Amino acid sequence: MDFTPALWVILLVMFIDGRSSAIKWLSIADAGKNLSWNKTSSCRKVSGFVPEQTQLCRRTLEVMPAVEYAAEAARKTCQEQFGNRRWNCSSIKKAPHFMNDLEKGTKEAAYVHALSSAAVVHTVARACAAGYLKACTCARNPGEKPDGNYTWGGCGDNVKFGLEFGSRFADAPMRKKKRSHTQTLMNLHNSEAGRLAVQNTMTTKCKCHGVSGSCNVKTCWKSLADLTEISHELAEKYSYAIKVVKRKIGTRQQLVPEDRRSRRHGSGDLIFVENSPNYCMVNNRKGSYGTTGRLCNKTSVGPDSCQTMCCGRGYNDFTVTVTERCNCKYHWCCYVTCDQCTRTEKKYMCK
Ligand SMILES: *[C@@H]1O[C@H](CO)[C@@H](O)[C@H](O)[C@H]1NC(C)=O
Ligand SMILES: *[C@@H]1O[C@H](CO)[C@@H](O)[C@H](O)[C@H]1NC(C)=O
Ligand SMILES: *[C@@H]1O[C@H](CO)[C@@H](O)[C@H](O)[C@H]1NC(C)=O
Ligand SMILES: *[C@@H]1O[C@H](CO)[C@@H](O)[C@H](O)[C@H]1NC(C)=O
Ligand SMILES: *[C@@H]1O[C@H](CO)[C@@H](O)[C@H](O)[C@H]1NC(C)=O
């Protein structure tokens, strides 16, 4: 091939501007299964880590099981959240070698970056409270005055430590890059939006003490919502994600809404820079697997309806035989007997 100067420029731009997800560290979900987090040599065996993450890993080895757990949780939660849509988050498993659905600055990438960053904060904050880590303990009592008849106490999730570690770890891939790079700015923003979502779902939990549950004395602490709830909040943000472009404002490069009439994004909003395909057909360049072969729901009117899932191409039906336990009886004491029942179920599969 003849590499003309113009082609070199194109290749260089693709290299700098093209593939730059900051969530390759999610590969720890797989790699971690073969590693034990009691020696620093494990750190360089996670191929998705950037050098700063490998360093952080060496220095805070004891936190790595929490990071591994966070990566697994992000994976599972994302697939639950999007399982019945055309883009079903199955590609998150490919870490560190993503396709362009997650490698480029799409809405889907925005969501996964936010969720992954949230998952680290969440897991580490909980690990502190559970006493798994030497570096941290339960949260200190909130500064605010209790607004009722209770005192602060118990053991709160250590969100402060979670946020500190989480931003150092999850933002490490963006830190070395030029701050003016569009996708770096986007990733930083969405990563922070994920951390905000964690903080926003904090609630106060209480426990009663006193004679026979009279609740004379109440102690309360701040507790995080489950990751499923956080993921749900972020999926809401995903549906209202704002497309942005880079503009020079004063001396700084900033991301602003592409549509000048659109509202300016807040720190909790998700932003993206590249339109997604509709994920109907296979398109390797766009990171779309297509929906051929996906199951759909004939009675649903949601994203899993056959009309939407199959993109109007139609579907085939087939029957499957399901065997399950039924007519279960409890016998005193202590066992259960069940029959095996079989029934047929109709399934629909996109053409
Ligand atoms: C873990 O180790 C086994 C056996 O050495 C290997 O087959 C497998 O591919 C490894 N898995 C990962 C995720 O590295
Ligand atoms: C690390 O843990 C593994 C199993 O969890 C154990 O076999 C190994 O001896 C430990 N290594 C060190 C250096 O403690
Ligand atoms: C606090 O407790 C006292 C006595 O039990 C009661 O009179 C008061 O109404 C309570 N205040 C609130 C805000 O619940
Ligand atoms: C998710 O989508 C991919 C690509 O269409 C498909 O291969 C996979 O089976 C789907 N996963 C689930 C759980 O539906
Ligand atoms: C299909 O969708 C309907 C309506 O939303 C729902 O009640 C039903 O459980 C779904 N069926 C399957 C197999 O998911």
XYZ file of C-alpha atoms and ligand atoms in Angstrom:
421
model
C 0.000 0.000 0.000
C 1.142 3.516 -0.740
C 1.174 5.509 2.464
C 0.725 9.050 1.221
C 1.098 11.871 3.758
C -2.674 12.376 3.781
C -3.207 8.754 4.726
C -0.693 9.071 7.533
C -2.598 12.023 8.904
C -5.822 10.033 8.739
C -4.208 7.070 10.497
C -2.721 9.323 13.145
C -6.057 11.018 13.783
C -7.744 7.629 14.045
C -5.134 6.528 16.507
C -5.363 9.615 18.672
C -9.028 10.356 18.357
C -10.558 6.990 17.598
C -10.204 4.202 20.061
C -10.187 5.653 23.479
C -12.494 4.072 25.962
C -11.339 4.420 29.540
C -12.961 1.252 30.856
C -10.500 -1.371 29.675
C -9.816 -2.067 33.349
C -13.145 -3.954 33.387
C -11.075 -6.877 32.081
C -10.132 -7.459 35.733
C -13.470 -9.297 36.002
C -11.955 -12.117 33.908
C -8.271 -11.742 34.678
C -8.899 -11.622 38.422
C -10.282 -15.154 38.448
C -6.790 -16.531 37.838
C -4.983 -14.123 40.136
C -4.597 -13.909 43.865
C -4.421 -10.394 45.240
C -1.682 -11.079 47.740
C 1.269 -10.300 45.512
C 2.049 -7.188 43.512
C 3.079 -9.227 40.464
C -0.636 -9.876 39.867
C -1.044 -6.206 38.985
C 0.758 -6.339 35.663
C -1.239 -9.389 34.590
C -4.369 -7.322 34.063
C -3.984 -6.308 30.452
C -6.672 -3.635 30.648
C -4.833 -1.518 33.215
C -3.050 1.664 32.206
C 0.353 2.133 33.935
C -1.161 4.436 36.590
C -3.701 1.745 37.475
C -0.994 -0.898 37.719
C 0.864 1.395 40.101
C -2.222 2.063 42.172
C -2.816 -1.674 42.232
C 0.682 -2.289 43.639
C 0.229 0.345 46.301
C -3.300 -0.659 47.307
C -3.350 -4.356 46.641
C -5.936 -5.007 49.306
C -8.524 -2.937 47.406
C -8.187 -5.024 44.234
C -10.715 -7.714 45.186
C -13.205 -4.852 45.539
C -12.258 -3.535 42.085
C -12.661 -7.020 40.645
C -16.052 -7.292 42.295
C -17.009 -3.845 40.980
C -16.138 -4.875 37.417
C -18.272 -7.990 37.731
C -21.113 -6.002 39.254
C -20.964 -3.365 36.507
C -21.100 -6.106 33.892
C -24.012 -7.907 35.466
C -25.996 -4.769 36.234
C -25.537 -3.344 32.754
C -26.716 -6.574 31.155
C -29.737 -6.703 33.433
C -30.594 -3.098 32.687
C -30.285 -3.409 28.911
C -30.986 -7.116 28.450
C -34.247 -6.617 26.630
C -33.097 -3.891 24.274
C -31.427 -4.063 20.875
C -28.120 -3.009 22.380
C -28.000 -5.391 25.326
C -24.594 -4.623 26.836
C -23.256 -8.077 25.972
C -20.192 -6.374 24.472
C -19.033 -5.231 27.917
C -17.625 -8.740 28.351
C -15.076 -8.125 25.605
C -12.931 -5.923 27.838
C -10.202 -4.871 27.199
C -10.867 -5.320 23.471
C -14.117 -3.474 22.943
C -15.941 -2.903 19.731
C -16.776 0.614 18.619
C -20.085 0.685 20.506
C -18.019 1.152 23.662
C -14.728 2.340 22.196
C -16.155 5.477 20.621
C -17.987 8.353 22.236
C -21.482 6.894 22.033
C -24.386 7.100 24.465
C -23.778 3.458 25.340
C -20.153 4.201 26.163
C -21.343 7.142 28.279
C -23.582 4.852 30.290
C -20.971 2.140 30.804
C -18.300 4.654 31.830
C -20.669 6.176 34.389
C -21.814 2.819 35.702
C -18.292 1.432 35.993
C -17.055 4.455 37.859
C -20.117 4.270 40.140
C -19.504 0.579 40.769
C -15.977 1.175 42.078
C -17.136 3.867 44.500
C -20.052 1.733 45.622
C -18.075 -1.447 46.186
C -15.168 0.241 47.936
C -17.467 2.306 50.189
C -19.270 -0.865 51.222
C -16.051 -2.838 51.630
C -14.845 -0.180 54.083
C -18.020 -0.469 56.146
C -17.884 -4.259 56.075
C -14.381 -4.188 57.521
C -12.679 -5.840 54.549
C -10.044 -3.142 54.169
C -7.293 -1.967 56.465
C -7.114 1.431 54.788
C -10.601 2.504 55.817
C -13.428 1.899 58.255
C -17.052 2.943 58.607
C -17.830 6.488 57.524
C -17.408 9.189 60.109
C -20.653 10.666 61.345
C -22.164 13.096 58.863
C -21.408 16.722 59.676
C -25.020 17.804 59.492
C -27.105 17.903 62.684
C -29.589 15.088 63.053
C -32.977 16.612 62.192
C -35.074 14.522 64.524
C -34.912 12.271 67.515
C -31.863 10.308 66.676
C -28.134 10.352 66.960
C -25.599 9.418 64.361
C -24.101 6.033 64.940
C -24.021 2.604 63.411
C -21.710 2.060 60.479
C -22.180 4.151 57.368
C -20.829 3.266 53.941
C -17.549 5.113 53.559
C -18.458 7.134 50.491
C -15.635 9.610 51.067
C -12.992 6.908 50.780
C -14.922 5.288 47.923
C -14.974 8.548 45.981
C -11.297 9.239 46.575
C -10.209 5.810 45.468
C -12.829 5.621 42.721
C -11.801 8.824 41.004
C -8.109 8.011 41.259
C -8.650 4.577 39.810
C -11.395 5.041 37.222
C -10.096 8.378 35.926
C -6.488 7.255 35.618
C -6.807 6.445 31.889
C -7.990 10.008 31.209
C -5.387 11.715 33.342
C -2.412 11.143 31.073
C -4.262 12.236 27.979
C -4.525 15.759 26.733
C -7.324 17.472 28.586
C -8.515 19.033 25.362
C -9.203 15.729 23.663
C -12.954 15.461 23.051
C -13.467 11.914 24.162
C -11.256 12.396 27.205
C -13.426 15.315 28.279
C -16.508 13.215 27.662
C -15.194 10.246 29.650
C -14.174 12.458 32.556
C -17.586 14.029 32.660
C -19.508 10.746 32.542
C -17.239 9.122 35.073
C -17.973 11.976 37.460
C -21.706 11.742 36.663
C -21.561 8.115 37.767
C -19.996 9.100 41.068
C -22.659 11.762 41.556
C -25.370 9.170 40.987
C -23.884 7.119 43.812
C -23.995 10.091 46.161
C -27.511 11.046 45.139
C -28.947 7.671 46.038
C -27.645 7.821 49.605
C -30.325 7.483 52.206
C -30.452 7.597 55.965
C -31.048 4.250 57.634
C -31.908 3.893 61.291
C -32.114 1.351 63.997
C -34.312 1.538 67.072
C -33.174 0.793 70.564
C -35.074 0.968 73.792
C -37.460 -1.142 75.764
C -39.217 -3.702 73.584
C -38.750 -1.777 70.371
C -40.224 1.438 71.758
C -37.692 3.366 69.737
C -36.795 5.731 72.567
C -33.333 5.860 71.166
C -32.601 5.839 67.475
C -29.222 5.686 65.795
C -28.902 6.469 62.127
C -26.255 6.320 59.428
C -25.938 7.076 55.731
C -26.282 4.095 53.469
C -25.872 3.638 49.737
C -28.594 2.298 47.497
C -27.896 -0.946 45.662
C -26.032 -0.746 42.385
C -29.212 -1.850 40.585
C -30.926 1.327 41.709
C -27.935 3.453 40.718
C -27.863 1.722 37.343
C -31.538 2.490 36.944
C -30.937 6.178 37.630
C -28.135 6.190 35.082
C -30.341 4.468 32.499
C -32.773 7.367 32.937
C -29.891 9.764 32.279
C -28.932 7.645 29.268
C -32.335 8.210 27.710
C -31.892 11.973 28.078
C -28.186 12.020 27.243
C -27.086 15.224 25.563
C -24.984 15.307 22.413
C -22.099 17.692 22.793
C -19.326 19.187 20.690
C -16.047 20.783 21.661
C -15.813 24.548 21.484
C -13.154 26.913 22.562
C -14.634 29.217 25.165
C -12.152 31.808 26.292
C -8.911 29.924 26.547
C -10.434 26.584 27.458
C -11.789 23.772 25.333
C -15.219 22.878 26.604
C -18.023 20.560 25.658
C -21.264 22.312 24.887
C -24.554 20.993 23.490
C -24.375 20.517 19.747
C -27.893 21.866 19.439
C -27.634 25.455 20.597
C -31.260 25.393 21.725
C -30.645 22.429 24.006
C -30.174 23.041 27.693
C -26.622 23.017 28.967
C -25.752 19.688 30.555
C -25.418 19.540 34.316
C -22.760 17.590 36.141
C -25.148 14.658 36.668
C -26.166 14.329 33.016
C -24.661 11.877 30.589
C -23.113 13.327 27.459
C -21.973 11.776 24.186
C -20.227 12.921 21.034
C -21.025 10.267 18.482
C -24.416 9.036 17.286
C -25.071 5.348 17.773
C -26.250 3.045 15.037
C -29.750 1.643 15.563
C -28.161 -1.741 16.298
C -30.574 -3.473 13.890
C -28.028 -4.900 11.465
C -24.559 -6.289 11.853
C -22.006 -3.536 11.400
C -18.567 -4.327 12.715
C -17.252 -0.855 12.143
C -19.988 0.594 14.351
C -19.890 -2.182 16.927
C -23.381 -3.394 16.113
C -24.205 -7.088 16.355
C -27.664 -6.796 14.827
C -30.758 -8.390 16.284
C -31.075 -11.429 14.046
C -31.542 -14.436 16.293
C -32.604 -12.372 19.307
C -35.721 -13.455 21.178
C -38.573 -10.999 21.295
C -41.834 -10.677 23.186
C -44.978 -10.763 21.094
C -47.230 -9.131 23.679
C -44.849 -6.486 24.907
C -45.053 -2.903 23.726
C -41.617 -2.056 25.116
C -38.158 -2.304 23.582
C -38.352 -6.115 23.622
C -41.499 -6.171 21.460
C -41.050 -8.115 18.239
C -41.740 -4.982 16.213
C -38.962 -2.997 17.858
C -36.459 -5.772 18.527
C -36.672 -7.225 15.021
C -36.636 -3.774 13.386
C -39.680 -4.679 11.276
C -37.946 -7.655 9.641
C -40.384 -10.116 11.183
C -39.767 -13.180 13.299
C -40.023 -16.933 13.410
C -41.798 -18.789 16.149
C -40.895 -22.111 17.649
C -41.982 -24.088 20.652
C -39.809 -25.269 23.458
C -40.639 -27.793 26.124
C -40.043 -26.543 29.597
C -39.636 -28.989 32.448
C -40.086 -27.636 35.914
C -40.858 -28.690 39.444
C -44.520 -28.522 40.361
C -47.097 -29.743 42.878
C -44.534 -29.414 45.600
C -45.549 -30.781 48.973
C -43.968 -30.072 52.285
C -43.596 -33.084 54.535
C -43.334 -32.735 58.291
C -40.450 -32.719 59.090
C -38.424 -31.600 56.963
C -38.448 -32.293 53.294
C -40.229 -31.331 50.116
C -41.322 -33.539 47.274
C -42.218 -32.263 43.851
C -43.476 -33.646 40.569
C -41.911 -32.869 37.237
C -44.260 -31.062 34.928
C -43.646 -30.282 31.310
C -45.367 -27.651 29.290
C -44.715 -26.087 25.958
C -43.904 -22.460 25.483
C -43.909 -20.438 22.323
C -40.844 -18.354 21.568
C -40.255 -15.724 18.933
C -36.972 -15.098 17.236
C -36.052 -12.174 15.015
C -35.308 -12.868 11.367
C -7.233 -18.845 33.559
O -6.338 -19.945 33.580
C -6.774 -21.037 32.829
C -5.814 -22.186 33.037
O -4.496 -21.734 33.018
C -6.889 -20.625 31.362
O -7.348 -21.707 30.575
C -7.859 -19.466 31.242
O -7.894 -19.001 29.909
C -7.433 -18.334 32.151
N -8.464 -17.324 32.142
C -8.205 -16.035 32.010
C -9.375 -15.118 32.003
O -7.076 -15.588 31.909
C -1.432 -16.094 47.905
O -2.668 -16.782 47.972
C -2.640 -18.069 47.384
C -4.040 -18.648 47.430
O -5.000 -17.700 47.710
C -1.640 -18.942 48.129
O -1.590 -20.220 47.509
C -0.268 -18.295 48.086
O 0.634 -19.036 48.856
C -0.330 -16.853 48.610
N 0.950 -16.225 48.389
C 1.528 -15.409 49.276
C 2.815 -14.791 48.870
O 1.042 -15.179 50.374
C -38.787 13.817 69.870
O -39.155 13.106 71.048
C -39.906 13.878 71.986
C -40.122 13.020 73.211
O -40.154 11.660 72.905
C -41.201 14.309 71.324
O -41.949 15.119 72.253
C -40.903 15.108 70.063
O -42.116 15.417 69.390
C -40.011 14.294 69.123
N -39.620 15.113 67.990
C -39.609 14.665 66.730
C -39.172 15.630 65.705
O -39.921 13.515 66.426
C -27.332 -9.880 23.383
O -27.170 -9.546 22.029
C -26.240 -10.343 21.343
C -26.086 -9.780 19.956
O -27.325 -9.591 19.333
C -26.706 -11.798 21.348
O -25.749 -12.619 20.713
C -26.879 -12.238 22.797
O -27.416 -13.547 22.841
C -27.796 -11.305 23.538
N -27.819 -11.675 24.937
C -28.947 -11.851 25.617
C -28.818 -12.231 27.045
O -30.030 -11.718 25.102
C -43.860 -10.263 27.530
O -44.359 -8.970 27.802
C -45.505 -8.986 28.642
C -46.027 -7.556 28.697
O -44.990 -6.644 29.001
C -45.090 -9.533 29.991
O -46.209 -9.579 30.858
C -44.535 -10.958 29.815
O -44.070 -11.460 31.045
C -43.414 -10.963 28.796
N -43.044 -12.335 28.499
C -41.797 -12.767 28.544
C -41.570 -14.191 28.182
O -40.866 -12.047 28.887
